[in-house]
Rosetta silent file (secondary structure, phi, psi, omega in degrees, C-alpha in Angstrom):
SEQUENCE: XXXXXXXXXXXXXXXXXXXXXXXXXXXXXXXXXXXXXXXXXXXXXXXXXXXXXXXXXXXXXXXXXXXXXXXXXXXXXXXXXXXXXXXXXXXXXXXXXXXXXXXXXXXXXXXXXXXXXXXXXXXXXXXXXXXXXXXXXXXXXXXXXXXXXXXXXXXXXXXXXXXXXXXXXXXXXXXXXXXXXXXXXXXXXXXXXXXXXXXXXXXXXXXXXXXXXXXXXXXXXXXXXXXXXXXXXXXXXXXX
SCORE:     score description
SCORE:     0.000 S_00000001
   1 L     0.000  -39.273  174.078   -0.031    0.042   -0.061 S_00000001
   2 H   -58.460  -40.642 -177.759    2.874    2.370    0.777 S_00000001
   3 H   -71.524  -40.276  172.275    4.502    1.816   -2.605 S_00000001
   4 H   -56.354  -46.949  176.049    1.119    2.288   -4.364 S_00000001
   5 H   -59.308  -46.228  172.010    0.584    5.462   -2.521 S_00000001
   6 H   -48.538  -60.388 -178.761    4.102    6.698   -3.565 S_00000001
   7 H   -57.430  -31.993 -169.183    3.436    5.937   -7.169 S_00000001
   8 L  -101.327   10.177 -173.746    0.085    7.570   -7.281 S_00000001
   9 H   -62.136  -31.798  176.570    1.158   10.748   -5.372 S_00000001
  10 H   -59.260  -42.625  169.961    0.905   12.941   -8.539 S_00000001
  11 H   -51.631  -63.590 -174.530   -2.806   11.844   -8.821 S_00000001
  12 H   -59.289  -46.876  177.558   -3.527   12.254   -5.169 S_00000001
  13 H   -62.267  -43.811  173.088   -1.786   15.649   -4.949 S_00000001
  14 H   -60.907  -48.084  177.755   -3.618   17.000   -7.911 S_00000001
  15 H   -60.385  -39.534  176.749   -6.975   15.639   -6.540 S_00000001
  16 H   -57.249  -45.349  178.976   -6.199   17.389   -3.209 S_00000001
  17 H   -61.548  -43.376 -177.388   -5.628   20.674   -5.074 S_00000001
  18 H   -63.337  -35.811  174.892   -8.813   20.161   -7.017 S_00000001
  19 H   -63.656  -41.921 -175.188  -10.674   19.618   -3.634 S_00000001
  20 H   -71.883  -44.572  179.159   -9.188   22.890   -2.177 S_00000001
  21 H   -65.952  -36.245 -174.935  -10.094   24.958   -5.494 S_00000001
  22 L  -112.527   22.307  178.294  -13.617   23.718   -5.781 S_00000001
  23 L    55.232   38.423 -170.649  -14.503   23.186   -2.146 S_00000001
  24 L  -117.223  144.242  179.498  -15.083   19.566   -2.783 S_00000001
  25 L   -70.025  146.008  177.222  -14.023   16.520   -0.450 S_00000001
  26 L   -67.459  -36.967  174.564  -11.111   14.402   -1.692 S_00000001
  27 E  -105.199  118.927 -170.856  -12.948   11.360   -0.573 S_00000001
  28 E  -134.915  150.191  177.822  -16.594   11.539   -1.682 S_00000001
  29 E   -72.081  152.975 -178.331  -19.517    9.083   -1.708 S_00000001
  30 H   -58.734  -25.591 -173.044  -20.857    7.760   -4.952 S_00000001
  31 H   -79.842   -5.285  171.501  -24.121    9.682   -4.812 S_00000001
  32 H   -56.841  -44.864 -179.989  -22.058   12.810   -5.237 S_00000001
  33 L   -84.137  -28.189 -171.649  -21.752   11.800   -8.862 S_00000001
  34 L  -134.037   62.322 -170.692  -24.971    9.841   -9.270 S_00000001
  35 L   -63.339  -26.862  177.438  -27.568   11.641   -7.089 S_00000001
  36 L   -92.786   10.404 -178.802  -30.443    9.864   -8.994 S_00000001
  37 L  -103.515  123.132 -179.165  -29.236    6.380   -8.704 S_00000001
  38 L   -63.745  -39.897 -178.202  -30.697    4.625   -5.630 S_00000001
  39 H   -62.065  -26.746 -173.683  -27.872    2.121   -5.462 S_00000001
  40 H   -69.875  -16.994 -178.059  -25.307    4.936   -5.088 S_00000001
  41 H   -88.807  -12.095 -177.826  -26.857    5.568   -1.613 S_00000001
  42 L  -105.502   32.907 -171.448  -26.301    1.919   -0.655 S_00000001
  43 L  -128.211   68.013  179.187  -22.400    1.747   -0.831 S_00000001
  44 L   -65.754  -21.406 -174.970  -21.239    2.977    2.497 S_00000001
  45 L  -109.638    7.856 -178.738  -17.773    1.545    2.022 S_00000001
  46 E  -113.534  137.001 -172.534  -17.306    2.411   -1.599 S_00000001
  47 E  -148.643  163.554  169.394  -15.979    6.082   -2.503 S_00000001
  48 E   -86.888  140.551  165.949  -14.474    8.269   -5.096 S_00000001
  49 E  -113.339  107.135 -170.733  -10.822    9.282   -4.650 S_00000001
  50 L    70.433 -161.686 -173.007  -10.699   12.411   -6.821 S_00000001
  51 L  -108.005   -2.851 -176.349  -12.907   12.284   -9.810 S_00000001
  52 L  -127.430   10.243  179.625  -11.604    9.311  -11.779 S_00000001
  53 E  -130.667  136.492  173.630  -10.819    6.567   -9.178 S_00000001
  54 E  -115.613  129.883  176.830  -13.337    4.433   -7.140 S_00000001
  55 E  -115.358  140.053  174.849  -12.042    2.550   -4.109 S_00000001
  56 E  -139.286   81.133  175.763  -13.946   -0.274   -2.288 S_00000001
  57 L   -45.442  142.532 -179.509  -12.117   -1.671    0.700 S_00000001
  58 L   -73.375  128.319 -176.012  -12.552   -5.289    1.443 S_00000001
  59 L  -137.654   25.728  173.258  -14.669   -5.351    4.658 S_00000001
  60 L  -125.873  156.225 -177.377  -15.677   -9.080    4.710 S_00000001
  61 L   -75.552  158.414  171.987  -13.539  -11.940    6.141 S_00000001
  62 E   -81.935  154.486  172.192  -11.523  -14.240    3.921 S_00000001
  63 L   -83.794 -169.100 -176.611  -12.165  -17.886    3.663 S_00000001
  64 L   -61.999  -23.084  179.404   -9.633  -20.655    4.380 S_00000001
  65 L   -93.488    4.610  179.390   -7.977  -20.013    1.053 S_00000001
  66 L    81.186    1.951  173.281   -7.297  -16.416    1.860 S_00000001
  67 L  -106.388  142.796 -178.054   -9.707  -15.033   -0.563 S_00000001
  68 E  -110.159  138.865  177.997  -12.521  -12.698    0.186 S_00000001
  69 E   -94.411  128.803 -171.899  -15.695  -12.269   -1.638 S_00000001
  70 E  -127.055  130.905  170.586  -16.672   -8.656   -2.600 S_00000001
  71 E  -114.170  138.046  177.271  -19.929   -7.273   -3.997 S_00000001
  72 E  -155.717 -179.636 -178.959  -20.259   -3.710   -5.090 S_00000001
  73 E  -124.601  137.832  175.892  -21.927   -1.267   -7.462 S_00000001
  74 E  -105.907  144.206  170.499  -20.142    0.866  -10.244 S_00000001
  75 E   -70.614  166.612 -176.444  -21.631    3.994  -11.706 S_00000001
  76 E   -58.168  141.164  171.686  -22.568    4.113  -15.402 S_00000001
  77 E   120.225 -175.665 -176.737  -19.656    3.943  -17.854 S_00000001
  78 E  -107.374  137.953 -175.433  -16.504    1.670  -18.090 S_00000001
  79 E  -130.383  144.023  172.609  -14.159    1.090  -15.188 S_00000001
  80 E  -110.078  130.662  173.140  -10.807   -0.821  -14.991 S_00000001
  81 E   -69.891  117.817 -172.515   -9.553   -2.830  -12.062 S_00000001
  82 L   -71.153  -18.101  173.760   -6.072   -1.280  -11.586 S_00000001
  83 L   -87.513  -35.730  177.902   -4.664   -4.601  -10.430 S_00000001
  84 L  -100.281  -20.461 -174.759   -5.982   -6.851  -13.064 S_00000001
  85 L    71.756    6.571  177.850   -6.694   -4.449  -15.818 S_00000001
  86 L   -68.181  137.543  172.206   -9.998   -6.185  -16.230 S_00000001
  87 E   -88.070  134.995  174.350  -12.811   -3.932  -17.783 S_00000001
  88 E  -132.795  143.969  176.272  -16.200   -3.607  -16.147 S_00000001
  89 E   -92.447  164.037 -177.489  -19.341   -1.752  -17.163 S_00000001
  90 E   -59.282  152.506  179.412  -21.454    0.066  -14.502 S_00000001
  91 E   121.195 -161.109 -169.390  -23.770   -1.872  -12.255 S_00000001
  92 E   -84.778  139.738 -177.335  -23.530   -4.684   -9.813 S_00000001
  93 E  -142.929  150.867  172.041  -20.226   -6.808   -9.873 S_00000001
  94 E  -121.015  134.422 -176.866  -18.806   -9.533   -7.707 S_00000001
  95 E  -133.508  158.247  170.758  -15.105   -9.938   -7.180 S_00000001
  96 E  -115.760  125.839 -179.861  -12.683  -12.209   -5.309 S_00000001
  97 E  -131.377  143.432 -176.336   -9.624  -10.500   -3.729 S_00000001
  98 L  -101.242 -171.707 -173.890   -6.715  -11.847   -1.718 S_00000001
  99 L   -67.796  -13.398 -177.109   -4.613   -9.773    0.834 S_00000001
 100 L   -88.985   -4.619 -179.407   -2.404   -8.263   -1.934 S_00000001
 101 L  -152.650  167.712  179.395   -5.181   -6.357   -3.732 S_00000001
 102 L  -153.786  163.632  176.240   -8.454   -4.695   -3.324 S_00000001
 103 E   -60.588  112.893 -179.016  -11.169   -3.136   -5.586 S_00000001
 104 E  -139.308  105.981 -165.440   -9.496   -0.105   -7.055 S_00000001
 105 E  -114.590  135.937  165.077  -11.139    1.205  -10.363 S_00000001
 106 E  -108.580  141.774 -176.653  -10.118    3.853  -12.878 S_00000001
 107 E   -66.950  134.696  169.512  -12.460    5.522  -15.298 S_00000001
 108 L   -50.861  133.683  170.183  -11.933    4.436  -18.923 S_00000001
 109 L    93.832  -20.194 -169.498  -10.350    7.236  -20.858 S_00000001
 110 L   -84.918  118.028  175.135   -9.179    9.177  -17.823 S_00000001
 111 L   -62.565  114.056  175.596   -5.325    9.925  -17.945 S_00000001
 112 E   -89.649  109.705 -173.044   -3.903    8.437  -14.748 S_00000001
 113 E   -98.288  132.807  173.724   -0.626   10.314  -13.752 S_00000001
 114 E  -137.102 -179.925  174.566    1.822    8.534  -11.630 S_00000001
 115 L  -135.655  162.247  174.431    5.432    8.440  -10.762 S_00000001
 116 L   -60.467  162.634 -172.052    8.193    5.780  -10.167 S_00000001
 117 L   -72.139  136.471  172.603    8.267    4.556   -6.582 S_00000001
 118 L  -130.531  146.175  173.261   10.179    6.809   -4.100 S_00000001
 119 L   -66.201  -35.131  172.651   10.906    6.183   -0.450 S_00000001
 120 L  -114.867   97.857 -168.206   10.068    9.846    0.243 S_00000001
 121 L   -68.730  -13.110 -174.994    7.231   10.389   -2.245 S_00000001
 122 L  -118.554   10.091 -167.548    6.948   14.243   -1.871 S_00000001
 123 L   -74.247  -15.312 -172.424   10.622   15.017   -1.522 S_00000001
 124 L  -153.247  161.635  179.604   11.258   16.361   -5.038 S_00000001
 125 L   -75.107  159.313 -176.930    9.646   17.694   -8.164 S_00000001
 126 L   -77.753  103.527  179.050    8.451   15.215  -10.782 S_00000001
 127 L   -99.535   -7.263  173.452   11.312   14.732  -13.180 S_00000001
 128 E  -136.934  131.312  179.967    9.774   11.420  -14.354 S_00000001
 129 E  -122.665  146.994  170.431    5.994   10.916  -15.059 S_00000001
 130 E  -123.518  133.485 -175.380    4.017    7.784  -16.118 S_00000001
 131 E  -119.897  125.072  178.813    0.627    8.436  -17.699 S_00000001
 132 E  -111.577  126.119  171.050   -1.567    5.311  -18.070 S_00000001
 133 E  -117.379  114.108  172.308   -4.656    5.419  -20.304 S_00000001
 134 E  -101.182  109.238 -154.682   -7.031    2.506  -20.142 S_00000001
 135 L   -85.367  -48.450  179.560   -9.007    3.210  -23.165 S_00000001
 136 L    56.662 -138.563  177.783  -11.913    0.675  -23.586 S_00000001
 137 L   -99.886   13.581  176.074  -14.667    2.324  -25.653 S_00000001
 138 L   -62.210  132.750  174.726  -13.914    5.901  -24.279 S_00000001
 139 L   -92.052  -16.638 -175.929  -13.878    8.634  -26.791 S_00000001
 140 E  -162.833  158.409  173.008  -12.352   11.329  -24.666 S_00000001
 141 E  -172.981  160.892 -176.327  -10.942   12.063  -21.315 S_00000001
 142 E  -154.354  154.495  172.697   -8.913   14.588  -19.333 S_00000001
 143 E  -152.232  164.306  177.560   -7.016   15.259  -16.126 S_00000001
 144 E  -125.146  121.978  175.403   -4.888   18.202  -14.693 S_00000001
 145 E   -85.119  125.020 -178.156   -1.585   17.499  -13.121 S_00000001
 146 E  -111.293  132.780  176.570   -1.043   20.128  -10.318 S_00000001
 147 E  -135.421  145.944  163.894    2.399   21.026   -9.039 S_00000001
 148 L  -148.644 -176.808 -173.583    3.977   23.420   -6.520 S_00000001
 149 L   -70.366   -6.947  175.893    6.909   23.780   -4.413 S_00000001
 150 L    75.317    3.106 -172.815    5.335   21.502   -1.694 S_00000001
 151 L  -130.779  -52.147 -172.348    6.448   23.680    1.098 S_00000001
 152 L   -96.023 -179.177  168.874    5.241   27.335    1.004 S_00000001
 153 L   -92.732   19.458  178.249    1.929   29.136    0.376 S_00000001
 154 H   -74.739   -7.747  159.857    3.108   30.663   -2.775 S_00000001
 155 H   -47.883  -26.601 -179.612    0.616   28.799   -4.657 S_00000001
 156 H   -77.100  -10.515  173.451   -1.849   31.339   -3.464 S_00000001
 157 H  -102.348   14.292 -179.855    0.008   33.914   -5.533 S_00000001
 158 L    81.276   14.975  175.301   -0.159   31.639   -8.728 S_00000001
 159 L   -88.017   87.189  177.698    3.214   30.116   -8.355 S_00000001
 160 L  -161.381  171.402  179.271    2.232   26.687   -9.519 S_00000001
 161 E  -123.258  138.714  172.953    1.998   24.673  -12.669 S_00000001
 162 E  -129.115  125.288 -176.221   -1.182   23.044  -13.986 S_00000001
 163 E  -112.742  108.952  177.269   -0.717   20.638  -16.954 S_00000001
 164 E   -81.892  124.114  176.259   -3.861   19.731  -18.770 S_00000001
 165 E  -111.497  124.275 -178.786   -3.777   16.119  -20.174 S_00000001
 166 E  -121.187  137.187  170.077   -6.346   15.303  -22.811 S_00000001
 167 E  -119.676  152.442  174.599   -7.311   12.318  -24.680 S_00000001
 168 E  -154.272  156.165 -174.136   -9.550   11.956  -27.743 S_00000001
 169 E  -140.428  131.600  164.232  -10.396    9.264  -30.208 S_00000001
 170 L  -117.630 -173.101  171.162  -11.824    9.287  -33.795 S_00000001
 171 L   -64.831  -25.827 -173.248  -12.214    6.641  -36.360 S_00000001
 172 L   -95.296  -33.606 -164.432   -8.818    7.643  -37.742 S_00000001
 173 E  -155.934  156.744  156.342   -6.638    8.451  -34.777 S_00000001
 174 E  -104.249  141.952 -175.873   -5.924    8.675  -31.071 S_00000001
 175 E  -134.069  116.772 -179.468   -4.737   12.050  -29.708 S_00000001
 176 E  -123.339  132.371 -172.565   -3.021   12.774  -26.455 S_00000001
 177 E  -133.854  144.763  168.401   -1.844   16.253  -25.570 S_00000001
 178 E  -118.505  122.257 -179.285   -0.104   17.908  -22.530 S_00000001
 179 E  -125.209   98.834  175.678   -0.555   21.598  -22.115 S_00000001
 180 E   -69.639  142.332  168.996    1.394   23.186  -19.226 S_00000001
 181 E  -143.301  133.072  178.154    0.646   26.607  -17.617 S_00000001
 182 E    98.416  169.121  177.485    2.318   28.318  -14.956 S_00000001
 183 L  -157.612  176.795 -176.189    5.556   27.753  -13.071 S_00000001
 184 L  -160.107  158.739 -178.511    6.916   27.706   -9.422 S_00000001
 185 L   -63.120  130.729  175.524   10.349   27.952   -7.718 S_00000001
 186 L    89.146   -1.786 -178.844   12.248   24.550   -7.975 S_00000001
 187 L   -65.138  144.318  177.735   10.091   23.279  -10.904 S_00000001
 188 L   -74.509  150.873  176.951   12.120   21.053  -13.355 S_00000001
 189 L   -79.667  -33.822 -179.228   13.053   22.310  -16.619 S_00000001
 190 E  -132.568  153.344  174.673   12.904   18.883  -18.206 S_00000001
 191 E  -155.138  154.597  173.467   11.295   15.626  -17.465 S_00000001
 192 E   -91.390  137.968 -176.213   10.921   12.158  -18.871 S_00000001
 193 E  -123.037  132.328  172.921    7.467   11.024  -19.799 S_00000001
 194 E  -119.295  123.060  178.234    6.175    7.563  -20.321 S_00000001
 195 E  -110.424  123.607  178.754    2.703    6.858  -21.769 S_00000001
 196 E  -114.619  119.296 -171.654    1.076    3.564  -21.560 S_00000001
 197 E  -108.022  108.784 -172.282   -1.894    2.983  -23.822 S_00000001
 198 E  -119.024  154.418 -177.577   -3.768   -0.229  -22.703 S_00000001
 199 L    55.413   55.499 -179.472   -6.657   -2.024  -24.238 S_00000001
 200 L  -131.345  136.633  170.245   -6.039   -0.356  -27.636 S_00000001
 201 L   -58.564  166.255 -175.661   -6.058   -1.721  -31.154 S_00000001
 202 L   -66.812  154.438  175.958   -2.809   -1.486  -33.081 S_00000001
 203 L  -116.907  136.941 -178.106   -1.538    1.717  -34.334 S_00000001
 204 L   -75.254  -34.324 -178.365    0.025    2.275  -37.750 S_00000001
 205 E  -159.471  155.853  173.083    2.203    5.301  -37.101 S_00000001
 206 E  -127.590  132.411  179.396    2.784    7.834  -34.348 S_00000001
 207 E  -121.558  145.712  176.153    3.647   11.605  -34.909 S_00000001
 208 E  -164.401  163.309 -179.795    4.731   14.090  -32.209 S_00000001
 209 L   -86.522    7.440  179.051    6.606   17.180  -31.459 S_00000001
 210 L  -123.076  161.576 -179.163    9.013   15.288  -29.216 S_00000001
 211 L   -89.466  131.325 -176.706   11.685   12.589  -29.802 S_00000001
 212 E  -133.832  163.985  172.161   10.190    9.378  -28.670 S_00000001
 213 E  -127.360  139.874  176.657   10.707    5.602  -28.567 S_00000001
 214 E  -142.975  152.325  177.906    7.691    3.377  -28.801 S_00000001
 215 E  -146.603  158.864  179.114    6.937   -0.261  -28.832 S_00000001
 216 E   -88.393  139.434  169.367    3.967   -2.608  -29.063 S_00000001
 217 E  -126.365  178.141 -169.642    3.016   -4.802  -26.032 S_00000001
 218 L   -69.040  -33.397 -179.439    0.582   -7.486  -25.497 S_00000001
 219 L  -107.089   14.619  176.514   -2.059   -5.159  -23.978 S_00000001
 220 E   155.681 -142.101 -167.005   -1.201   -1.955  -25.852 S_00000001
 221 E  -134.411  134.630  177.193    1.473    0.555  -26.781 S_00000001
 222 E  -113.661  132.108 -179.088    4.142    2.172  -24.714 S_00000001
 223 E  -121.220  134.344  177.990    5.545    5.716  -25.617 S_00000001
 224 E  -130.878  122.270  173.776    8.706    7.012  -24.014 S_00000001
 225 E  -125.942  133.434 -174.809    9.930   10.565  -24.404 S_00000001
 226 E   -99.847  146.104  175.237   13.271   11.765  -22.777 S_00000001
 227 E    42.839   50.797  168.466   14.043   15.276  -21.442 S_00000001
 228 E   -68.165  123.439  178.701   10.873   16.788  -22.565 S_00000001
 229 E   -60.572  127.128 -165.510   10.673   20.600  -21.736 S_00000001
 230 L   -83.534   -2.355  176.201    8.254   20.644  -18.865 S_00000001
 231 L   -99.473   -6.084 -172.030    6.957   24.189  -19.830 S_00000001
 232 L  -109.023  147.519 -177.612    6.170   23.298  -23.481 S_00000001
 233 L   -81.175  146.041 -178.056    2.991   21.636  -24.900 S_00000001
 234 E  -132.465  142.737  179.438    3.475   18.113  -26.354 S_00000001
 235 E  -144.584  134.686  174.124    1.079   16.161  -28.490 S_00000001
 236 E  -115.769  127.666 -177.688    1.004   12.496  -29.683 S_00000001
 237 E  -121.908  111.818  171.388   -1.173   11.485  -32.632 S_00000001
 238 E   -98.356  128.515  177.791   -1.484    7.805  -33.238 S_00000001
 239 E   -92.020  143.922 -174.984   -3.047    6.804  -36.641 S_00000001
 240 L   -97.953    0.000    0.000   -5.312    3.732  -36.684 S_00000001
């Protein structure tokens, strides 16, 4: 759990700023997003962490085999189990989980920004970023990566960086863009970016305004860009 939290700190920190900016709880019940769904009020242990992740801790005992049975409800749309990468549609689902995993779902099409594991997860600026896109049938998605110096209150004076990450899909192409705005003391000038596109059909070609290496994998495509200027926009276009 500690390692997972360390890797997910860019998402968690950005979600915390979103909560501050819009006066929303960081952890919120399902009925916040689905107020007209009766079942959203019947899930006391399932919650949103930010806007694109749903968590449902295991609250039932395991059997002699160490496996616990979990039943839960997901809102409309497509969701991916972050541990197994299995895709689920909204509605009632049943899962079996051991002690090494728990129900943790990411919205299809939402860019999930993480970092490599660090012992001290907030000790330095993000010089390496991993962006995971679990695509499914999603046609678009977006996220905002928020950064500041992590120490002072200079963010109140606008000293911060917000990078909007967007994904869109047409019949001809997939398009991913990163658009940074702002700066802060100690922000990195360059960073390495890795984008993992999962549950995606093959791509014929990739064009971008950065130097990249890319490879096809069993479940998708991996893009790697080294020493990308952190204050410049970058776009990736994958032709289908």
